Coordinates of C-alpha atoms and ligand atoms in Angstrom, one line a residue:
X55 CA 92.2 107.0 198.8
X56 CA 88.7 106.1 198.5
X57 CA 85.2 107.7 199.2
X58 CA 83.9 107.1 202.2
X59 CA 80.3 108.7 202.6
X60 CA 77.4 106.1 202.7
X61 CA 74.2 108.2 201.5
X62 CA 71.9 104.9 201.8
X63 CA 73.0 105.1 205.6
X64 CA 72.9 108.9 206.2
X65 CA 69.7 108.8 204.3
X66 CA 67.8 105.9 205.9
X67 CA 65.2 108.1 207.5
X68 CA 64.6 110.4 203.8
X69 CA 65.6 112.9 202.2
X70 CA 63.3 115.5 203.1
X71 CA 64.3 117.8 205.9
X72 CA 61.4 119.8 207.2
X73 CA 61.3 120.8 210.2
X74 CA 64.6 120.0 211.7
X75 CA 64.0 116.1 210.6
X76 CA 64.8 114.0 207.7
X77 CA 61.5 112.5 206.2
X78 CA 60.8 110.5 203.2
X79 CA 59.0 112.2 200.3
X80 CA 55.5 111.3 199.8
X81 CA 55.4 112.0 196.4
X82 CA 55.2 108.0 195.7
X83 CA 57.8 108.6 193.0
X84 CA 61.6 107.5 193.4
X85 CA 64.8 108.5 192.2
X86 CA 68.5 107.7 192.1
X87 CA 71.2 109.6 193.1
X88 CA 73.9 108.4 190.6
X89 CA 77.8 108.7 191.3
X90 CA 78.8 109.6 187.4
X91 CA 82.5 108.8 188.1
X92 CA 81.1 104.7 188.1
X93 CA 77.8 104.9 187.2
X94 CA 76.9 103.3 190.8
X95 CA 73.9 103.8 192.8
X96 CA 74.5 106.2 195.5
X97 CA 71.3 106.7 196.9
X98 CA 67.2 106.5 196.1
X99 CA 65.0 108.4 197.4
X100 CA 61.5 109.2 197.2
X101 CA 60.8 112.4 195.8
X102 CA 58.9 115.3 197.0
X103 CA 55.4 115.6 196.4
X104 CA 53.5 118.8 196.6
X105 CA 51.9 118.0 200.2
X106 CA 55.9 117.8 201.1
X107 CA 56.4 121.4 199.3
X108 CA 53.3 122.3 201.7
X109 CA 55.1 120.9 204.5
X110 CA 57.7 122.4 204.5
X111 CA 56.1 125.8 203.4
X112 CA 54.2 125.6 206.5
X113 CA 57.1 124.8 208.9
X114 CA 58.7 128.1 207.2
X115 CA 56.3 129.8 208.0
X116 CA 55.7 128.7 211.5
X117 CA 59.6 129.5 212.0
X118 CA 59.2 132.7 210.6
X119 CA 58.1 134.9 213.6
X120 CA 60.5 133.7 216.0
X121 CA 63.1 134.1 214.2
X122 CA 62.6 137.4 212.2
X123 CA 62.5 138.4 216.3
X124 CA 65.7 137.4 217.4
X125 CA 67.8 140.5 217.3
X126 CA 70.7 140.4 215.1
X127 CA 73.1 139.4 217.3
X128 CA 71.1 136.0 218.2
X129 CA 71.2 135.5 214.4
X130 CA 74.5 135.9 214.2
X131 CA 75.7 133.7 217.1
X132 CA 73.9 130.8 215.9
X133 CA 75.0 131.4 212.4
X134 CA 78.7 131.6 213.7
X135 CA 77.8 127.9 215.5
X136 CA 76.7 127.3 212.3
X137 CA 80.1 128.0 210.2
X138 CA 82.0 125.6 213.0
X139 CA 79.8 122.8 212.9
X140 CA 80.8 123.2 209.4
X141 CA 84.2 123.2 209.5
X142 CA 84.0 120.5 211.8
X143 CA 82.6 118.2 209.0
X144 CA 84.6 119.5 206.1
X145 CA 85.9 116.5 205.2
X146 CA 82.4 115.1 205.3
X147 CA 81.0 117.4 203.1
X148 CA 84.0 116.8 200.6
X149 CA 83.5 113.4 199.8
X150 CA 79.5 113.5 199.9
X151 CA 79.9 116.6 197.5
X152 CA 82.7 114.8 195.1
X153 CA 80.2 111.3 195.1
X154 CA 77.5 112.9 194.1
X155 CA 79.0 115.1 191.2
X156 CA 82.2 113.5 190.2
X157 CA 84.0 116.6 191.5
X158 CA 88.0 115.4 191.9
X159 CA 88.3 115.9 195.7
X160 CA 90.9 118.5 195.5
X161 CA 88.3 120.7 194.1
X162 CA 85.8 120.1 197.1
X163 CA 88.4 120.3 199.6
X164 CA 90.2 123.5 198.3
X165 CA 87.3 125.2 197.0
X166 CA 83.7 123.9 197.1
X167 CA 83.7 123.2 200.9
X168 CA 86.3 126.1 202.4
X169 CA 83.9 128.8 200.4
X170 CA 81.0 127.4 202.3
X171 CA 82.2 127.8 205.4
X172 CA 83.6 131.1 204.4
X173 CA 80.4 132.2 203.1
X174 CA 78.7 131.4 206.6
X175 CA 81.2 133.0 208.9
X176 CA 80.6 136.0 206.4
X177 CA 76.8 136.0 206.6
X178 CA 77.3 135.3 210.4
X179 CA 79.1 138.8 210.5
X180 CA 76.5 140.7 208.2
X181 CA 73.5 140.1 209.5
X182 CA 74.7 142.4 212.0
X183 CA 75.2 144.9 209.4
X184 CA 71.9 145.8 207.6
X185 CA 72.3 149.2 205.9
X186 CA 70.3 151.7 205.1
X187 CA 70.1 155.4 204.8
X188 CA 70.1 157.6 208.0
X189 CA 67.1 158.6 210.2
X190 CA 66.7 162.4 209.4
X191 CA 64.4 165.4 208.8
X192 CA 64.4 165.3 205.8
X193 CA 60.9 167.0 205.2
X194 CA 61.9 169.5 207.9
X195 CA 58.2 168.6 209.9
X196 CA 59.0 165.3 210.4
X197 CA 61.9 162.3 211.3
X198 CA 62.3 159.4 208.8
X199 CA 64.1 156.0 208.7
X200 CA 64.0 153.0 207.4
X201 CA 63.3 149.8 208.8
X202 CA 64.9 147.1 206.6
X203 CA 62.9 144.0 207.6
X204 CA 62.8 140.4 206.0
X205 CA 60.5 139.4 202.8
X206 CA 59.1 136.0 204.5
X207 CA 59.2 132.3 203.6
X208 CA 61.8 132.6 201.0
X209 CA 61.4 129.8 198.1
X210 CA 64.5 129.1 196.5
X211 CA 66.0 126.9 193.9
X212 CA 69.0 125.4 192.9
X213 CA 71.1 123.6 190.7
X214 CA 73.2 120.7 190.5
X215 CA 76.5 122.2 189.7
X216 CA 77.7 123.4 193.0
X217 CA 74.9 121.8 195.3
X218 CA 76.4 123.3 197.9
X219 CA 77.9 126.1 197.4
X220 CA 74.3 127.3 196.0
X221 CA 72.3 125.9 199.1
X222 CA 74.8 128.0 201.0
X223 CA 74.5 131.1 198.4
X224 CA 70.4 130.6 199.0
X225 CA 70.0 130.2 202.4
X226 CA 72.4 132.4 204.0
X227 CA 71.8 135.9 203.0
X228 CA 68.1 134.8 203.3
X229 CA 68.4 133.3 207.3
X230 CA 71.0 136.5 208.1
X231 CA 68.5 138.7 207.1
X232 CA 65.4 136.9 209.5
X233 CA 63.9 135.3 206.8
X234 CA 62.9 131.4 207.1
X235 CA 63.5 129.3 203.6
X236 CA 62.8 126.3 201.6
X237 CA 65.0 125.5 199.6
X238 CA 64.8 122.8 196.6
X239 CA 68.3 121.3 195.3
X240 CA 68.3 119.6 191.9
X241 CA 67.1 115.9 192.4
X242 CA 70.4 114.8 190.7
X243 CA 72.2 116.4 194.1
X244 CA 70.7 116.5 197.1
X245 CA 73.0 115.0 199.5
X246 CA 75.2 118.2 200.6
X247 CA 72.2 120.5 200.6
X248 CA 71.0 117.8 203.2
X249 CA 73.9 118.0 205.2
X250 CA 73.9 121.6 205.2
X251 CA 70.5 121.5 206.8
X252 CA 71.4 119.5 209.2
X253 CA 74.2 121.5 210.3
X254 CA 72.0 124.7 211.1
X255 CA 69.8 122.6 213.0
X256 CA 72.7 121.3 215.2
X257 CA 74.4 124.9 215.8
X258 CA 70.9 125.2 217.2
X259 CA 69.5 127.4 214.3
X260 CA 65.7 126.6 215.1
X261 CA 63.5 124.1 213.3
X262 CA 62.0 125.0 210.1
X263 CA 64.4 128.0 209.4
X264 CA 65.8 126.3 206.9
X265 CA 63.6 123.3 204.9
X266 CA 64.9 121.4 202.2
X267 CA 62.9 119.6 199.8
X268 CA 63.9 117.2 197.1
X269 CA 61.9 116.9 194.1
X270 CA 61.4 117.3 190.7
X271 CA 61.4 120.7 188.7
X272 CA 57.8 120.5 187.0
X273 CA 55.5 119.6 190.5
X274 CA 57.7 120.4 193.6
X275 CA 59.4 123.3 192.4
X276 CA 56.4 124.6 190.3
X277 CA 54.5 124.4 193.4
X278 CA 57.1 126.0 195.2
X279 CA 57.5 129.0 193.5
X280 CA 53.7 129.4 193.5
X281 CA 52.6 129.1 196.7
X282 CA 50.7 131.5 198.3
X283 CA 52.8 131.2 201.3
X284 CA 55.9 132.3 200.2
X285 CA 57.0 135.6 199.6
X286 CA 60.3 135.5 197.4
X287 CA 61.6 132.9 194.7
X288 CA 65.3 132.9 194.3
X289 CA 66.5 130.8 191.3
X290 CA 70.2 129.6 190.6
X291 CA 69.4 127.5 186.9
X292 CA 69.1 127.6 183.2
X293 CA 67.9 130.8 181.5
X294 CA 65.1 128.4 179.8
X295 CA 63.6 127.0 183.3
X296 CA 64.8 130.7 184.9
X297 CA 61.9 131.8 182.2
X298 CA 59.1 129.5 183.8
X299 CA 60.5 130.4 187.3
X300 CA 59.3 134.0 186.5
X301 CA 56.2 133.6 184.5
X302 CA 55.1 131.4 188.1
X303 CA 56.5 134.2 190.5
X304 CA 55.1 136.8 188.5
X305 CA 52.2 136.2 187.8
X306 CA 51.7 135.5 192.2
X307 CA 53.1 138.7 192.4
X308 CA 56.5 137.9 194.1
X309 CA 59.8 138.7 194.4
X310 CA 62.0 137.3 192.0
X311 CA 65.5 137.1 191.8
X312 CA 67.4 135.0 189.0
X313 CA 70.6 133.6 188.9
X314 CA 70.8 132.4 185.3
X315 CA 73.1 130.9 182.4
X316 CA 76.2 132.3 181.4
X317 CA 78.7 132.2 178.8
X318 CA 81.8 134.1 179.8
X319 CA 84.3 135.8 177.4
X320 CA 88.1 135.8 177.6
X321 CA 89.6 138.6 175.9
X322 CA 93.0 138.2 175.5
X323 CA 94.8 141.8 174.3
X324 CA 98.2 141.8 172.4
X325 CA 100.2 143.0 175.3
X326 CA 99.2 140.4 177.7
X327 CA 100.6 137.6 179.6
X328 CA 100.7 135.0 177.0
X329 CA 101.5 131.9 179.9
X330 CA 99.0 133.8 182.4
X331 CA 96.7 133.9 179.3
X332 CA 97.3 130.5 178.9
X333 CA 97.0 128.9 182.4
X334 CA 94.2 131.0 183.0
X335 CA 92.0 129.8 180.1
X336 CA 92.4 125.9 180.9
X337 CA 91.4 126.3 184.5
X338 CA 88.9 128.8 183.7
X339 CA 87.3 126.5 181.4
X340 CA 87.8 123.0 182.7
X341 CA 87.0 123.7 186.2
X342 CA 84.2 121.9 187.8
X343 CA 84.7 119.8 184.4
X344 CA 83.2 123.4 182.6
X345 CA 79.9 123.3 184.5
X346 CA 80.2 126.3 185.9
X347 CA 78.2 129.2 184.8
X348 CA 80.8 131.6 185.1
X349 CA 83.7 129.5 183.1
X350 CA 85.6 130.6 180.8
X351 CA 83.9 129.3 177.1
X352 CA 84.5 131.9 174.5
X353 CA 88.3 133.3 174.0
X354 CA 89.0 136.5 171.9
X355 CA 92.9 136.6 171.2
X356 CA 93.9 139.5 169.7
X357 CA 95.6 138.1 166.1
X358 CA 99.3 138.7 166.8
X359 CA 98.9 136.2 169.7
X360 CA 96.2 133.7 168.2
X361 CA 98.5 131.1 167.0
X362 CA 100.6 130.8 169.9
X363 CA 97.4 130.7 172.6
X364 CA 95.9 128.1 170.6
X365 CA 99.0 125.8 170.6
X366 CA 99.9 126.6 173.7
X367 CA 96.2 126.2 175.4
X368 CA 95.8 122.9 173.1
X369 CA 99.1 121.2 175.0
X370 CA 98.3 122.4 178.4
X371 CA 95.0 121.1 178.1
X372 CA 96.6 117.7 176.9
X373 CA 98.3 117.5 180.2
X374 CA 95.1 117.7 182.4
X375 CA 94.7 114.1 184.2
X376 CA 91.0 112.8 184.2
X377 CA 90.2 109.8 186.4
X378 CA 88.8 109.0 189.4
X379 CA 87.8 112.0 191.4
X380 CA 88.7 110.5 194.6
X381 CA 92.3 110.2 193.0
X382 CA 94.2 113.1 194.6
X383 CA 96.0 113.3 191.2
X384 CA 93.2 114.1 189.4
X385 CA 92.1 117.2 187.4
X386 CA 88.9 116.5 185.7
X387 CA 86.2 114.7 187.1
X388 CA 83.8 113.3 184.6
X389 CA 80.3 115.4 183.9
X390 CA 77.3 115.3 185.8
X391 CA 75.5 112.1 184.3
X392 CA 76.0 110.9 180.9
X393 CA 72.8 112.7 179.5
X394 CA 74.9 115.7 180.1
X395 CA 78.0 114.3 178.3
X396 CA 76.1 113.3 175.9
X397 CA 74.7 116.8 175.4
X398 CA 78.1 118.2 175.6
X399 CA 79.6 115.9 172.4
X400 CA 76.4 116.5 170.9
X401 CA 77.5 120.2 170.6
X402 CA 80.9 119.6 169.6
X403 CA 79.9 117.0 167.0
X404 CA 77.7 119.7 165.2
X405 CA 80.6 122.0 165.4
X406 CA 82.9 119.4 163.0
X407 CA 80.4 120.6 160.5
X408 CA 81.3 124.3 160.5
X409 CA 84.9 124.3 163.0
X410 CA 87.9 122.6 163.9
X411 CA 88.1 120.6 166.8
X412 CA 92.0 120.8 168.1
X413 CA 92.1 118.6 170.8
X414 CA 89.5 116.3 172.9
X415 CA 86.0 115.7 171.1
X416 CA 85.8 112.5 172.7
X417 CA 84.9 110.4 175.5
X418 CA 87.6 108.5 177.1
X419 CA 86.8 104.4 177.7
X420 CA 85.1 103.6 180.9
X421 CA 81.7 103.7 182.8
X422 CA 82.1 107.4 183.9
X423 CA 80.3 110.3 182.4
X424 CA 83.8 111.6 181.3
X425 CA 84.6 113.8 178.4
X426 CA 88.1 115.6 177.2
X427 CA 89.3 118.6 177.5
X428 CA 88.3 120.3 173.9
X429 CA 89.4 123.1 172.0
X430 CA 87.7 124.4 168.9
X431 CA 88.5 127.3 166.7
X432 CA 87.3 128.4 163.1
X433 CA 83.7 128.8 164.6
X434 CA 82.0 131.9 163.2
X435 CA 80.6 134.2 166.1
X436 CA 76.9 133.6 165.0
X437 CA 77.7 129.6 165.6
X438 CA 75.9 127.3 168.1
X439 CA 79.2 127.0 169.9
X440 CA 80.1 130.1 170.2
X441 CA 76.8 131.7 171.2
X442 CA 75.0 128.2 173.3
X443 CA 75.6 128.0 176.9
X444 CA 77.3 124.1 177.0
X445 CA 78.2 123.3 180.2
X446 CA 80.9 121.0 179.5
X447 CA 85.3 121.2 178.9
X448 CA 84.7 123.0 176.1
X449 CA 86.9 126.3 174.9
X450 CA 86.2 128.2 171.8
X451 CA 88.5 130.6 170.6
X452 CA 88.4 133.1 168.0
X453 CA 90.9 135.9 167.0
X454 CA 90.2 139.9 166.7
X455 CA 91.6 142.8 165.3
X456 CA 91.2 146.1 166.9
X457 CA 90.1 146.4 170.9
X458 CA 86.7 147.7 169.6
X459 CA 85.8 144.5 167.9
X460 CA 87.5 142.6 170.6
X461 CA 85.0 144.2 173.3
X462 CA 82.3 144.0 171.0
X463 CA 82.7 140.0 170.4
X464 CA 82.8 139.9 174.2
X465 CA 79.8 141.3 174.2
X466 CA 77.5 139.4 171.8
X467 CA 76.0 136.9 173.3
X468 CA 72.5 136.5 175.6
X469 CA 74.2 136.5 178.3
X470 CA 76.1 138.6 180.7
X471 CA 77.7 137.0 183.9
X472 CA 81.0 137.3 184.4
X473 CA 83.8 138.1 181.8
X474 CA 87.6 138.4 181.7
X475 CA 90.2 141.3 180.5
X476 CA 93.6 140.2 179.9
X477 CA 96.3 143.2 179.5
X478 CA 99.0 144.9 181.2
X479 CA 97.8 148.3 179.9
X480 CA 95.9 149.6 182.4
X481 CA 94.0 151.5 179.8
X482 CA 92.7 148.7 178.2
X483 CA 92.0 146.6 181.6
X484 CA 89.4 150.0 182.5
X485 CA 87.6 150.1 179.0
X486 CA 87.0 146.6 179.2
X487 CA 85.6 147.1 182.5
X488 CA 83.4 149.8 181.3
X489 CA 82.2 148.4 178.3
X490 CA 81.6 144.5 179.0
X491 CA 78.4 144.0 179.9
X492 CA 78.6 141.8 182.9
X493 CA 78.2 141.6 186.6
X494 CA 81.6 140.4 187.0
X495 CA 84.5 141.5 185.1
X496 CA 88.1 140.1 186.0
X497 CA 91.5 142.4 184.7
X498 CA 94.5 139.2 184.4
X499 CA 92.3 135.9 186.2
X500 CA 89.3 134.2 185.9
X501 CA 86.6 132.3 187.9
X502 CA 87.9 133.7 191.7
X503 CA 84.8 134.5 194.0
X504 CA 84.7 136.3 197.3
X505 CA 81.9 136.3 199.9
X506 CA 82.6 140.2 200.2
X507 CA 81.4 140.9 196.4
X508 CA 78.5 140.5 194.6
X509 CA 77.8 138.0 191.8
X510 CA 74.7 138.3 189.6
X511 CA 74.0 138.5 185.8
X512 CA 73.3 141.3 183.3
X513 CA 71.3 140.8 180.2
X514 CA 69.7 136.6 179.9
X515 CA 71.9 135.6 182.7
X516 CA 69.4 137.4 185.0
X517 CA 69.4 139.8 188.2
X518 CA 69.8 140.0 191.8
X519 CA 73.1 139.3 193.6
X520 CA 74.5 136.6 195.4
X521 CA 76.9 136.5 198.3
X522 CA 78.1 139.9 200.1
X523 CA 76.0 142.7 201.6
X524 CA 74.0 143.5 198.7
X525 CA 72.0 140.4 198.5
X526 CA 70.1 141.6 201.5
X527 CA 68.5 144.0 198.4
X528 CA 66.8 140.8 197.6
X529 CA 65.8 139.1 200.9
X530 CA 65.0 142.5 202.8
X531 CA 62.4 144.8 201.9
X532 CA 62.5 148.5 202.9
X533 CA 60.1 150.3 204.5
X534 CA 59.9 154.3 205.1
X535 CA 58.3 155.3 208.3
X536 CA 58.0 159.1 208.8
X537 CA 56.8 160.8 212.3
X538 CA 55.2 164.3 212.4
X539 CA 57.8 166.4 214.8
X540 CA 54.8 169.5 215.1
X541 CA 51.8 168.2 216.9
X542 CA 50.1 170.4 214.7
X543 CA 46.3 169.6 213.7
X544 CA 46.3 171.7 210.7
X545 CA 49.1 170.8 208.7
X546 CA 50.2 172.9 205.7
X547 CA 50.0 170.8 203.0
X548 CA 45.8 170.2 204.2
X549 CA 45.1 173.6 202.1
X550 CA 45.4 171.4 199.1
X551 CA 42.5 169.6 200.1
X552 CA 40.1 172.2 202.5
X553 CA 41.4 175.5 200.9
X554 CA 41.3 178.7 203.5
X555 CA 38.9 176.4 205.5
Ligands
NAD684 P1 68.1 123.7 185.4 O1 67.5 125.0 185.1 O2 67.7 122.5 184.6 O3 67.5 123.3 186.9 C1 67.8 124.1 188.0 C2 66.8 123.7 189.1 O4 65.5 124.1 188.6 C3 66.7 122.3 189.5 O5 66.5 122.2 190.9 C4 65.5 121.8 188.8 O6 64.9 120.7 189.4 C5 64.6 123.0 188.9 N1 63.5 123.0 187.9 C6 63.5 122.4 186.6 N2 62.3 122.7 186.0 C7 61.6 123.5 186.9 C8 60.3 124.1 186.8 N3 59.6 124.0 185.7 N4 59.9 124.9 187.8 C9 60.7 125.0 188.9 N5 61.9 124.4 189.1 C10 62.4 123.7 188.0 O7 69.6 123.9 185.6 P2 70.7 122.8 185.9 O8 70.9 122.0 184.7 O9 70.4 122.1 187.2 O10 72.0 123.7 186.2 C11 72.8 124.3 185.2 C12 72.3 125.7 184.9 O11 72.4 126.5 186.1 C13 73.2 126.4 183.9 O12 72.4 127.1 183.0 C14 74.1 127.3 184.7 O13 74.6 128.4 184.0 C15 73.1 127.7 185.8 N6 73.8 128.2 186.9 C16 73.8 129.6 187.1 C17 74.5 130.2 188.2 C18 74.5 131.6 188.4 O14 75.0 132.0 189.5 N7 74.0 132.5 187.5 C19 75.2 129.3 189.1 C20 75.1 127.9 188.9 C21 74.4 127.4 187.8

């Protein structure tokens, strides 16, 4: 089975959609979407300029009262139409989402595309279901309650990992709350973010609710995040860009929430699972081809199962088929581009100097940006491997002694997005949820997500949650208001400024 999305053909009219309509950039400046399976051109484009970022910004914002007026239900109606128009093109979205990444197709089928849709109906339901805390007296003189009402034209930014799962993790909580948004996808991915767009606008979500712009990092997301027009910048990316993201925000005084690097532990007790151990390391680490921010990329094994988990992992990895990701048969699509594979084998080669490489290392023969799956071990804990974020199919493992040191190995690194526990004492499972510090822990799996929980990073790999009800502590902003019950004139508290007067 082949791929069968066009982008030149879907794309003809640009890849810009502001407004409700596709429009080239105007930026003057072009670039290629590459599929890094073949190295074939899949689509060029013209970039967005800033005028485009304005554009957009300004069809936000025209959006925005309407639509932070439509009652709840309204929102939700559409965004249900939204979910099925969706679903309707799942397929669709599966091939346009493995072209432009290299994703094998039984990933975007079975897990990129159905959490989308899952992630919409959810939203669709919650924006019904804004919290807050109950109107009372609580002064005694006087009822209060909150209103919990959108931030504005939310600016967002995303990465090219999971194009769109992360349009769909940007723009939903933001839209379900009455917010309007523009969002700017990586320039390596913009096809599905695109599509997504386009989607909302035909489940009749109105015109410049949701914006996408595609263009590069330094002028059209730059000028994003500072414009005076929007109110909140969300960022899914690298802790080093994350950094830039905030000085911009911050210093415009706006909300910020970051969705940053990560560099998950495995910590594998002695009473564990040794197979579940196993399994769950190679799929925890190679999905997505290890670009994935909460893989699996540093294992602890306690010592008296450290030989048998390497072996073990080393021939299970050996059995994972890379090849064409349209190839139902295949496991492990190749990276992103080959300036990423390139990155990848240039940290494993500086890990020969200090480590042992078990298995993988190298690039298989062909045009495609592929690498093998690679297991090291002998790396100190202070090592680049150990402690760099790599975003490839990379595994380190290391052994421990005692649970403290296991936990504490867990634990030191920058970062602190999700982490794994792997026991059958429940004992141990709750310490390790105590004492890792992450914002996801899983006891006997990794990588899972639900729309129902939150995901967001401790430490480096930032703050502010994803998915579930409490990302509407991001994209809503609280505000008190408090009624005088007494009709009195002379209040009480007024002595502290007139006296006996
Ligand atoms: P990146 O930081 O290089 O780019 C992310 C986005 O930022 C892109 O759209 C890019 O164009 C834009 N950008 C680049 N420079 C910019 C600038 N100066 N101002 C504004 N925008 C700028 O990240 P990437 O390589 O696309 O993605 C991989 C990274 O994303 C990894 O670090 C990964 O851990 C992280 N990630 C985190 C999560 C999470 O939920 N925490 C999820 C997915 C990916």
């Amino acid at each position: 089975m082949g791929n069968s999305f066009q982008g030149l053909d879907r794309f003809a009219a640009g890849a810009q959609y502001i407004g409700g309509r596709l429009r080239p950039g105007t930026s003057g400046r072009r670039h290629t979407v590459v599929d890094p399976a073949t190295g074939r051109d899949v689509l060029d484009y013209v970039l967005a300029s800033t005028a485009d970022v304005d554009a957009a910004v300004a069809a936000a914002r025209d959006a925005l009262p309407g639509w932070a007026g439509a009652t709840p239900g309204e929102r939700s109606d559409a965004m249900h139409r939204f979910a099925a128009r969706l679903a309707e093109r799942a397929e669709d979205l599966a091939h346009a989402e493995s072209l432009q990444c290299g994703k094998p197709i039984k990933l975007t089928r079975e897990f990129d595309v159905p959490g989308t849709i899952d992630n919409t109906a959810f939203f669709a339901g919650a924006a019904r279901h804004l919290q807050g805390q109950s109107a009372g007296e609580y002064s005694g003189d006087h009822t209060s309650y909150v209103r919990r009402e959108p931030v504005g034209v939310v600016g967002s930014i995303a990465p090219w990992n999971y194009p769109l799962q992360m349009a769909a993790w940007k723009i939903l909580p933001a839209i379900a709350a009455g917010n309007t948004i523009v969002l700017k996808p990586a320039e390596l991915t913009p096809l599905t973010s695109l599509m997504f767009a386009q989607a909302a606008t035909d489940a009749g979500i109105p015109d410049g609710v949701v914006n996408i712009v595609t263009g590069a990092g330094r002028d059209a997301g730059e000028h994003l995040v500072g414009h005076p027009d929007v109110a909140m910048t969300s960022f899914t990316g690298s802790t080093a860009v994350g950094r830039r993201v905030a000085e911009i925000a911050t210093s415009t005084v706006k909300r910020l929430h970051l969705e940053l690097g990560g560099k998950a532990p495995f910590v594998v007790f002695d009473d564990a699972d040794l197979e579940a151990a196993v399994h769950g390391a190679v799929a925890g680490a190679l999905i997505n081809t290890g670009q994935d921010c909460t893989a699996a990329t540093r294992a602890y094994v306690q010592r008296p199962l450290y030989d048998a988990f390497v072996e073990q992992v080393a021939d299970l990895m050996a059995t994972v088929r890379t090849g064409d990701p349209f190839d139902e048969d295949t496991d492990l699509g190749p990276l992103i581009s080959h300036a990423q594979r390139d990155r990848v084998a240039g940290f494993v080669d500086r890990a020969r100097g200090y480590a042992t490489v078990v298995t993988g290392g190298t690039a298989p023969l062909g045009d495609g940006a592929h690498y093998r799956p690679t297991l090291i071990t002998g790396a100190a804990q202070d090592s680049e491997i150990v402690q760099a974020e790599i975003f490839g199919p990379v595994l380190v493992v290391l052994p421990f002694d005692s649970d403290e040191e296991g936990l504490a190995l867990a634990n030191d690194t920058p970062y602190g997005l999700a982490a794994s526990a792997w026991t059958r004492d429940v004992y141990r499972a709750g310490r390790a949820t105590r004492e890792i510090k992450a914002g996801c822990v899983w006891i006997n799996d990794h990588i899972p997500i639900i729309s129902e929980m939150p995901h967001g990073g401790y430490k480096a790999s930032g703050f502010g949650k994803d998915m579930s009800t409490y990302s509407f502590e991001e994209y809503t902003q609280v505000k008190h208001v408090m009624y005088d019950n007494t009709a009195v004139a002379r209040k009480d508290w007024h002595r502290t400024i007139f006296g006996d007067r």
